[in-house]
């Protein structure tokens, strides 16, 4: 029974389960800036008060891939406050920790480190927001792990094969095999499951006596043909799956009829999009495991900002709104004011029962104005609620319900794309790139690169701020194509070259695994260049200070008129973080003394057209 299972004894594991905490989300917002930090403290406080054995996080602890100093500091402060102490840890680890934590500089669990005093260990996989990037493939969790406050597990770097080795835990007579898989691009992981390239390793001894717990951070709902992970892909020996990434709280375990395991989706602890799924009450879970039995106890979060959302379809109220009436806009606005006031009353009643809840609620009114209506000024409407709601600028969301078209062709016009997509639809960078080239005219189609590779490079550029990603992909694929043409000994005639390039590109498109390798290799080169650039910038800044001393200038700003390329480029770079520099000035500040802007541009990594007489041209030219 539940009471027996929840009773504290030497055989019962108590685990606090949470996912998608998104520390640092809207941290610069004057109203909502501290929401994530306050709720994280509440989660850790529940763990401490319930004297849990450990905390299990399902990814996206951080909202940004490169969290701010404030976010990192706040996270360390909370973990140190709640997770360190003298209370002894009651379970032991039986597996090889050098395998479980092999990517850590300290490959053992933090509570067994003799230099640390940990009372509540935290185990976490990474999500898609805080995944490893850069030349060293580090993520924010690795920083927290290096500080000894968290155990980062479930990381996989191979694109050919994934072996998930569990952390084996024992408390009394209860044994848990904890499996984790950090976020991987859904299409790639889907393909690896289909190709039987994902293996969950099982303990050799008494494999049926273990409670198998799996933490994953992927799309659970279908966003495309292969842009999600179907539950039936997972092994049927699992007892419970904790599913991160999906923000709607469905924490009560639901059994998968086919595989017989249970799935718990804790959801996020902060509202990051004003959509219906986020309006569901937020919870974390207190999981009790004894032998092979489990019970998930829901704990409502009290510090989460209340969120109310409603939809209005104007065409459903012909008695109130007539598009031909000259005063219809005023009638619409008055109707929306009435709706928002009712939502505010409801939010206030909810808050009265919970003093820990933030004062200003989040309000969203989605208005379908299809049927000949015109939207009114959202800016003017928002002025009425500046001091009453947490999101005054986007209370109203106007949209037109699209009727199903007969044809299946996607009409994508980038000029007509609204600034904000409809709720419930997430526009991904790589999808936009793919759709653009699918619908583009022939003259702007890609002839050398593939849409997929280009999409991934643009995504790295946008999401991970890898500024060399696109350039490196172009260079890498250009080199591969040139090598292919040289090996084929193709004649230097345009038609023949074009035909060979087309064949080579088609072969690459079919071989998705090879293309994955190419993209990863190009991204690695981009990260390596970033590291080199950082070294060069550091070196040039040392040169700058030496130059200033040699010239006898105490204040760099006094040297502005000294020389155009060196004085202006460098002094401004130091004064304003190089925001105003042109690319050529940036090149000169990096690459050598006294070089003119013309010289520096040729020394940077940009291509210069090569003029070679036609009869002497080689394939590479």
Coordinates of N, CA and C in Angstrom, one line a residue, residues 339-486:
X339 N -13.1 40.2 -20.7 CA -12.5 38.9 -20.5 C -11.2 38.9 -19.6
X340 N -10.4 39.9 -19.9 CA -9.1 40.1 -19.2 C -9.4 40.3 -17.7
X341 N -10.4 41.2 -17.4 CA -10.8 41.5 -16.0 C -11.3 40.2 -15.3
X342 N -12.0 39.4 -16.0 CA -12.5 38.1 -15.4 C -11.3 37.2 -15.0
X343 N -10.3 37.2 -16.0 CA -9.1 36.3 -15.7 C -8.3 36.9 -14.6
X344 N -8.2 38.2 -14.5 CA -7.5 38.8 -13.4 C -8.2 38.5 -12.0
X345 N -9.5 38.6 -12.0 CA -10.3 38.2 -10.8 C -10.0 36.8 -10.4
X346 N -10.0 35.9 -11.3 CA -9.7 34.5 -11.1 C -8.3 34.3 -10.5
X347 N -7.3 35.0 -11.1 CA -5.9 34.9 -10.7 C -5.8 35.4 -9.2
X348 N -6.5 36.5 -8.9 CA -6.4 37.1 -7.6 C -7.0 36.2 -6.5
X349 N -8.1 35.5 -6.9 CA -8.7 34.5 -5.9 C -7.7 33.4 -5.7
X350 N -7.0 32.9 -6.7 CA -6.1 31.8 -6.6 C -4.9 32.3 -5.7
X351 N -4.5 33.5 -5.9 CA -3.3 34.0 -5.1 C -3.6 34.2 -3.6
X352 N -4.9 34.5 -3.3 CA -5.3 34.7 -1.9 C -5.0 33.5 -1.1
X353 N -5.2 32.3 -1.7 CA -4.9 31.1 -0.9 C -3.5 30.7 -0.9
X354 N -2.6 31.5 -1.5 CA -1.2 31.1 -1.5 C -0.3 32.4 -1.5
X355 N 0.1 32.8 -0.3 CA 0.9 34.0 -0.2 C 2.3 34.0 -0.8
X356 N 2.8 32.8 -1.1 CA 4.1 32.7 -1.7 C 4.1 32.9 -3.2
X357 N 2.9 33.0 -3.8 CA 2.8 33.2 -5.3 C 3.1 34.6 -5.6
X358 N 3.8 34.9 -6.7 CA 4.1 36.3 -7.1 C 2.8 37.0 -7.4
X359 N 2.9 38.3 -7.1 CA 1.7 39.2 -7.1 C 1.1 39.3 -8.5
X360 N 1.9 39.6 -9.5 CA 1.3 39.9 -10.9 C 1.2 38.6 -11.7
X361 N 0.0 38.3 -12.2 CA -0.1 37.0 -12.9 C 0.3 37.2 -14.4
X362 N 0.4 36.1 -15.1 CA 0.5 36.1 -16.6 C -0.8 35.9 -17.2
X363 N -1.2 36.7 -18.1 CA -2.5 36.6 -18.7 C -2.3 36.6 -20.3
X364 N -3.0 35.7 -20.9 CA -3.0 35.5 -22.4 C -4.4 35.4 -22.9
X365 N -4.8 36.2 -23.8 CA -6.0 36.2 -24.5 C -5.8 36.0 -26.0
X366 N -6.1 34.8 -26.6 CA -5.8 34.6 -28.0 C -7.1 34.9 -28.8
X367 N -7.0 35.8 -29.7 CA -8.2 36.2 -30.4 C -8.1 35.8 -31.9
X368 N -9.0 34.9 -32.3 CA -9.1 34.5 -33.7 C -10.0 35.5 -34.4
X369 N -9.4 36.3 -35.3 CA -10.1 37.4 -36.0 C -10.4 37.1 -37.4
X370 N -10.5 35.8 -37.8 CA -10.8 35.3 -39.1 C -12.3 35.7 -39.4
X371 N -12.6 36.0 -40.6 CA -14.0 36.4 -41.0 C -14.2 37.9 -41.3
X372 N -13.1 38.5 -41.7 CA -13.2 39.9 -42.1 C -13.0 40.9 -41.1
X373 N -12.5 40.5 -39.8 CA -12.3 41.5 -38.8 C -10.9 42.1 -38.9
X374 N -10.7 43.2 -38.3 CA -9.3 43.8 -38.2 C -8.9 43.9 -36.8
X375 N -7.6 43.6 -36.5 CA -7.2 43.7 -35.1 C -7.0 45.1 -34.6
X376 N -7.2 45.4 -33.3 CA -7.0 46.7 -32.8 C -5.6 46.8 -32.2
X377 N -5.2 48.0 -31.8 CA -3.9 48.3 -31.3 C -3.6 47.5 -30.0
X378 N -2.7 46.6 -30.1 CA -2.3 45.8 -28.9 C -1.5 46.7 -27.9
X379 N -0.7 47.6 -28.5 CA 0.1 48.5 -27.7 C -0.8 49.4 -26.8
X380 N -1.8 49.9 -27.4 CA -2.7 50.8 -26.6 C -3.5 50.0 -25.6
X381 N -3.9 48.8 -26.0 CA -4.6 47.9 -25.0 C -3.7 47.5 -23.8
X382 N -2.4 47.3 -24.1 CA -1.5 46.8 -23.0 C -1.3 47.9 -22.0
X383 N -1.4 49.2 -22.4 CA -1.2 50.3 -21.5 C -2.1 50.3 -20.2
X384 N -3.3 49.7 -20.4 CA -4.3 49.6 -19.3 C -3.8 48.7 -18.2
X385 N -2.9 47.8 -18.5 CA -2.5 46.7 -17.6 C -1.1 46.7 -17.2
X386 N -0.4 47.9 -17.4 CA 1.1 47.9 -17.1 C 1.4 47.6 -15.7
X387 N 0.6 47.9 -14.8 CA 0.9 47.7 -13.3 C 0.1 46.6 -12.7
X388 N -0.6 45.8 -13.6 CA -1.5 44.7 -13.0 C -1.1 43.3 -13.5
X389 N -0.4 43.2 -14.6 CA 0.0 41.9 -15.1 C 1.5 41.8 -15.3
X390 N 2.1 40.6 -15.3 CA 3.5 40.5 -15.5 C 4.0 40.6 -17.0
X391 N 3.0 40.4 -17.9 CA 3.4 40.4 -19.3 C 2.5 41.4 -20.1
X392 N 2.5 42.7 -19.7 CA 1.5 43.6 -20.4 C 1.6 43.7 -21.9
X393 N 2.9 43.5 -22.4 CA 3.1 43.7 -23.9 C 2.5 42.6 -24.7
X394 N 2.3 41.4 -24.2 CA 1.7 40.4 -25.0 C 0.5 39.7 -24.4
X395 N -0.4 40.5 -23.8 CA -1.6 39.9 -23.2 C -2.5 39.4 -24.4
X396 N -2.6 40.2 -25.4 CA -3.4 39.9 -26.6 C -2.6 39.3 -27.7
X397 N -3.1 38.1 -28.2 CA -2.4 37.5 -29.4 C -3.4 37.3 -30.5
X398 N -3.3 38.1 -31.5 CA -4.3 38.0 -32.7 C -3.8 36.9 -33.6
X399 N -4.7 36.1 -34.1 CA -4.3 35.1 -35.1 C -5.5 34.8 -35.9
X400 N -5.2 34.3 -37.1 CA -6.3 33.8 -38.0 C -6.3 32.3 -38.2
X401 N -7.3 31.7 -37.9 CA -7.4 30.2 -38.0 C -7.3 29.9 -39.5
X402 N -6.2 29.1 -39.9 CA -6.1 28.8 -41.3 C -7.0 27.7 -41.7
X403 N -7.7 27.9 -42.8 CA -8.6 26.8 -43.3 C -7.7 25.8 -44.0
X404 N -8.1 24.5 -44.0 CA -7.3 23.5 -44.7 C -7.3 23.7 -46.2
X405 N -6.2 23.8 -46.8 CA -6.1 24.0 -48.2 C -6.2 22.6 -48.9
X406 N -6.7 22.7 -50.2 CA -6.9 21.5 -51.0 C -5.5 20.9 -51.3
X407 N -4.6 21.8 -51.7 CA -3.3 21.4 -52.1 C -2.4 21.1 -51.0
X408 N -1.4 20.2 -51.2 CA -0.5 19.9 -50.1 C 0.8 20.6 -50.2
X409 N 0.9 21.5 -51.1 CA 2.2 22.3 -51.3 C 2.3 23.3 -50.2
X410 N 3.5 23.4 -49.6 CA 3.7 24.4 -48.6 C 4.1 25.7 -49.3
X411 N 3.2 26.8 -49.0 CA 3.5 28.1 -49.6 C 4.2 28.9 -48.5
X412 N 5.5 29.0 -48.6 CA 6.3 29.7 -47.6 C 6.9 30.9 -48.2
X413 N 6.4 32.1 -47.7 CA 6.9 33.4 -48.2 C 7.5 34.1 -47.0
X414 N 8.9 34.2 -47.0 CA 9.5 34.8 -45.8 C 9.1 36.2 -45.5
X415 N 8.8 36.9 -46.6 CA 8.4 38.3 -46.4 C 7.1 38.4 -45.7
X416 N 6.2 37.3 -45.8 CA 4.9 37.4 -45.1 C 4.9 36.7 -43.8
X417 N 6.0 36.1 -43.4 CA 6.0 35.4 -42.1 C 5.8 36.4 -41.0
X418 N 4.8 36.2 -40.1 CA 4.6 37.1 -39.0 C 5.8 37.0 -38.0
X419 N 6.0 38.1 -37.3 CA 7.1 38.1 -36.4 C 7.0 37.1 -35.3
X420 N 5.8 36.6 -35.0 CA 5.6 35.7 -33.9 C 4.8 34.5 -34.4
X421 N 5.3 33.3 -34.3 CA 4.4 32.1 -34.7 C 3.3 31.9 -33.8
X422 N 2.2 31.2 -34.3 CA 1.1 30.9 -33.5 C 1.6 30.0 -32.4
X423 N 0.8 30.1 -31.2 CA 1.2 29.2 -30.1 C 1.0 27.8 -30.5
X424 N 1.8 27.0 -29.9 CA 1.7 25.5 -30.2 C 2.6 25.1 -31.3
X425 N 3.1 26.1 -32.2 CA 4.0 25.7 -33.3 C 5.3 26.3 -32.9
X426 N 6.3 25.5 -33.1 CA 7.7 26.0 -32.8 C 8.5 26.0 -34.1
X427 N 8.9 27.1 -34.5 CA 9.6 27.2 -35.8 C 11.1 27.0 -35.5
X428 N 11.6 25.9 -36.0 CA 13.0 25.6 -35.8 C 13.9 26.1 -37.0
X429 N 15.1 26.5 -36.6 CA 16.0 27.1 -37.6 C 16.2 26.2 -38.8
X430 N 16.5 24.9 -38.5 CA 16.8 24.0 -39.6 C 15.6 23.7 -40.5
X431 N 14.4 23.8 -39.9 CA 13.2 23.6 -40.7 C 13.0 24.7 -41.6
X432 N 13.2 25.9 -41.2 CA 13.0 27.1 -42.0 C 14.0 27.1 -43.2
X433 N 15.2 26.7 -42.9 CA 16.2 26.6 -44.0 C 15.8 25.6 -45.1
X434 N 15.3 24.4 -44.6 CA 14.9 23.4 -45.5 C 13.7 23.8 -46.3
X435 N 12.7 24.4 -45.6 CA 11.5 24.9 -46.3 C 11.8 26.0 -47.3
X436 N 12.8 26.8 -47.0 CA 13.2 27.9 -47.9 C 13.7 27.3 -49.2
X437 N 14.6 26.4 -49.1 CA 15.2 25.8 -50.3 C 14.2 24.9 -51.1
X438 N 13.3 24.3 -50.4 CA 12.2 23.5 -51.0 C 11.4 24.4 -52.0
X439 N 11.2 25.6 -51.5 CA 10.2 26.5 -52.3 C 11.0 27.6 -53.1
X440 N 12.3 27.6 -53.0 CA 13.0 28.7 -53.7 C 13.1 28.5 -55.2
X441 N 13.4 29.6 -55.9 CA 13.5 29.4 -57.4 C 14.8 28.7 -57.7
X442 N 14.9 28.2 -58.9 CA 16.0 27.3 -59.3 C 17.3 28.0 -59.2
X443 N 17.3 29.3 -59.5 CA 18.6 30.0 -59.6 C 19.2 30.2 -58.2
X444 N 18.4 30.1 -57.1 CA 19.0 30.2 -55.8 C 19.0 28.9 -55.0
X445 N 18.9 27.8 -55.7 CA 19.0 26.5 -55.1 C 20.4 26.2 -54.8
X446 N 20.6 25.3 -53.8 CA 22.0 24.9 -53.4 C 22.5 23.9 -54.5
X447 N 23.7 24.1 -54.9 CA 24.2 23.1 -55.9 C 25.4 22.3 -55.4
X448 N 26.0 22.8 -54.3 CA 27.1 22.1 -53.7 C 26.8 21.6 -52.3
X449 N 26.3 22.5 -51.5 CA 25.9 22.1 -50.1 C 24.6 21.4 -50.1
X450 N 24.3 20.7 -49.0 CA 23.0 20.1 -48.8 C 22.1 20.9 -47.9
X451 N 20.8 20.8 -48.0 CA 19.9 21.6 -47.2 C 20.1 21.3 -45.7
X452 N 20.3 19.9 -45.5 CA 20.4 19.5 -44.1 C 21.6 20.0 -43.4
X453 N 22.8 19.9 -44.1 CA 24.0 20.4 -43.5 C 23.9 21.9 -43.3
X454 N 23.4 22.6 -44.3 CA 23.2 24.1 -44.1 C 22.3 24.4 -42.9
X455 N 21.2 23.6 -42.8 CA 20.3 23.9 -41.7 C 21.0 23.7 -40.3
X456 N 21.8 22.7 -40.2 CA 22.5 22.4 -38.9 C 23.5 23.5 -38.6
X457 N 24.2 24.0 -39.7 CA 25.2 25.0 -39.5 C 24.5 26.3 -39.1
X458 N 23.4 26.7 -39.7 CA 22.7 27.9 -39.3 C 22.2 27.8 -37.9
X459 N 21.7 26.6 -37.5 CA 21.2 26.4 -36.2 C 22.4 26.6 -35.2
X460 N 23.6 26.1 -35.4 CA 24.7 26.3 -34.6 C 25.0 27.8 -34.5
X461 N 25.0 28.4 -35.6 CA 25.3 29.9 -35.7 C 24.3 30.7 -34.8
X462 N 23.0 30.3 -34.9 CA 21.9 31.0 -34.2 C 21.9 30.6 -32.7
X463 N 21.7 29.3 -32.4 CA 21.5 28.8 -31.1 C 22.7 28.8 -30.2
X464 N 23.9 28.5 -30.8 CA 25.1 28.3 -30.0 C 26.1 29.4 -30.2
X465 N 25.8 30.4 -31.0 CA 26.6 31.5 -31.3 C 28.0 31.1 -31.8
X466 N 28.0 30.0 -32.6 CA 29.2 29.6 -33.3 C 29.4 30.4 -34.6
X467 N 30.1 31.5 -34.5 CA 30.1 32.4 -35.6 C 30.8 31.9 -36.8
X468 N 31.7 30.9 -36.7 CA 32.4 30.3 -37.9 C 31.7 29.1 -38.4
X469 N 30.5 28.7 -37.9 CA 29.9 27.5 -38.3 C 29.6 27.4 -39.8
X470 N 28.9 28.4 -40.3 CA 28.5 28.4 -41.7 C 29.8 28.4 -42.6
X471 N 30.7 29.3 -42.3 CA 31.9 29.5 -43.1 C 32.7 28.1 -43.1
X472 N 32.8 27.5 -42.0 CA 33.6 26.2 -41.9 C 32.9 25.1 -42.7
X473 N 31.5 25.1 -42.6 CA 30.8 24.0 -43.3 C 31.0 24.2 -44.8
X474 N 30.9 25.5 -45.3 CA 31.2 25.8 -46.7 C 32.6 25.3 -47.1
X475 N 33.6 25.7 -46.3 CA 35.0 25.4 -46.6 C 35.1 23.8 -46.7
X476 N 34.6 23.2 -45.6 CA 34.7 21.7 -45.5 C 34.1 21.0 -46.7
X477 N 32.9 21.4 -47.0 CA 32.2 20.7 -48.1 C 32.9 21.0 -49.5
X478 N 33.4 22.2 -49.6 CA 34.1 22.6 -50.8 C 35.4 21.7 -51.0
X479 N 36.1 21.6 -49.9 CA 37.3 20.8 -49.9 C 37.0 19.3 -50.3
X480 N 35.9 18.8 -49.7 CA 35.5 17.4 -50.0 C 35.2 17.2 -51.5
X481 N 34.4 18.2 -52.0 CA 34.0 18.2 -53.4 C 35.2 18.3 -54.4
X482 N 36.1 19.2 -54.0 CA 37.4 19.3 -54.8 C 38.2 18.0 -54.8
X483 N 38.3 17.4 -53.7 CA 39.0 16.2 -53.6 C 38.4 15.1 -54.4
X484 N 37.0 15.0 -54.4 CA 36.3 14.1 -55.2 C 36.5 14.3 -56.7
X485 N 36.5 15.5 -57.1 CA 36.7 15.8 -58.5 C 38.1 15.5 -59.0
X486 N 39.1 15.8 -58.1 CA 40.5 15.4 -58.4 C 40.6 13.9 -58.6

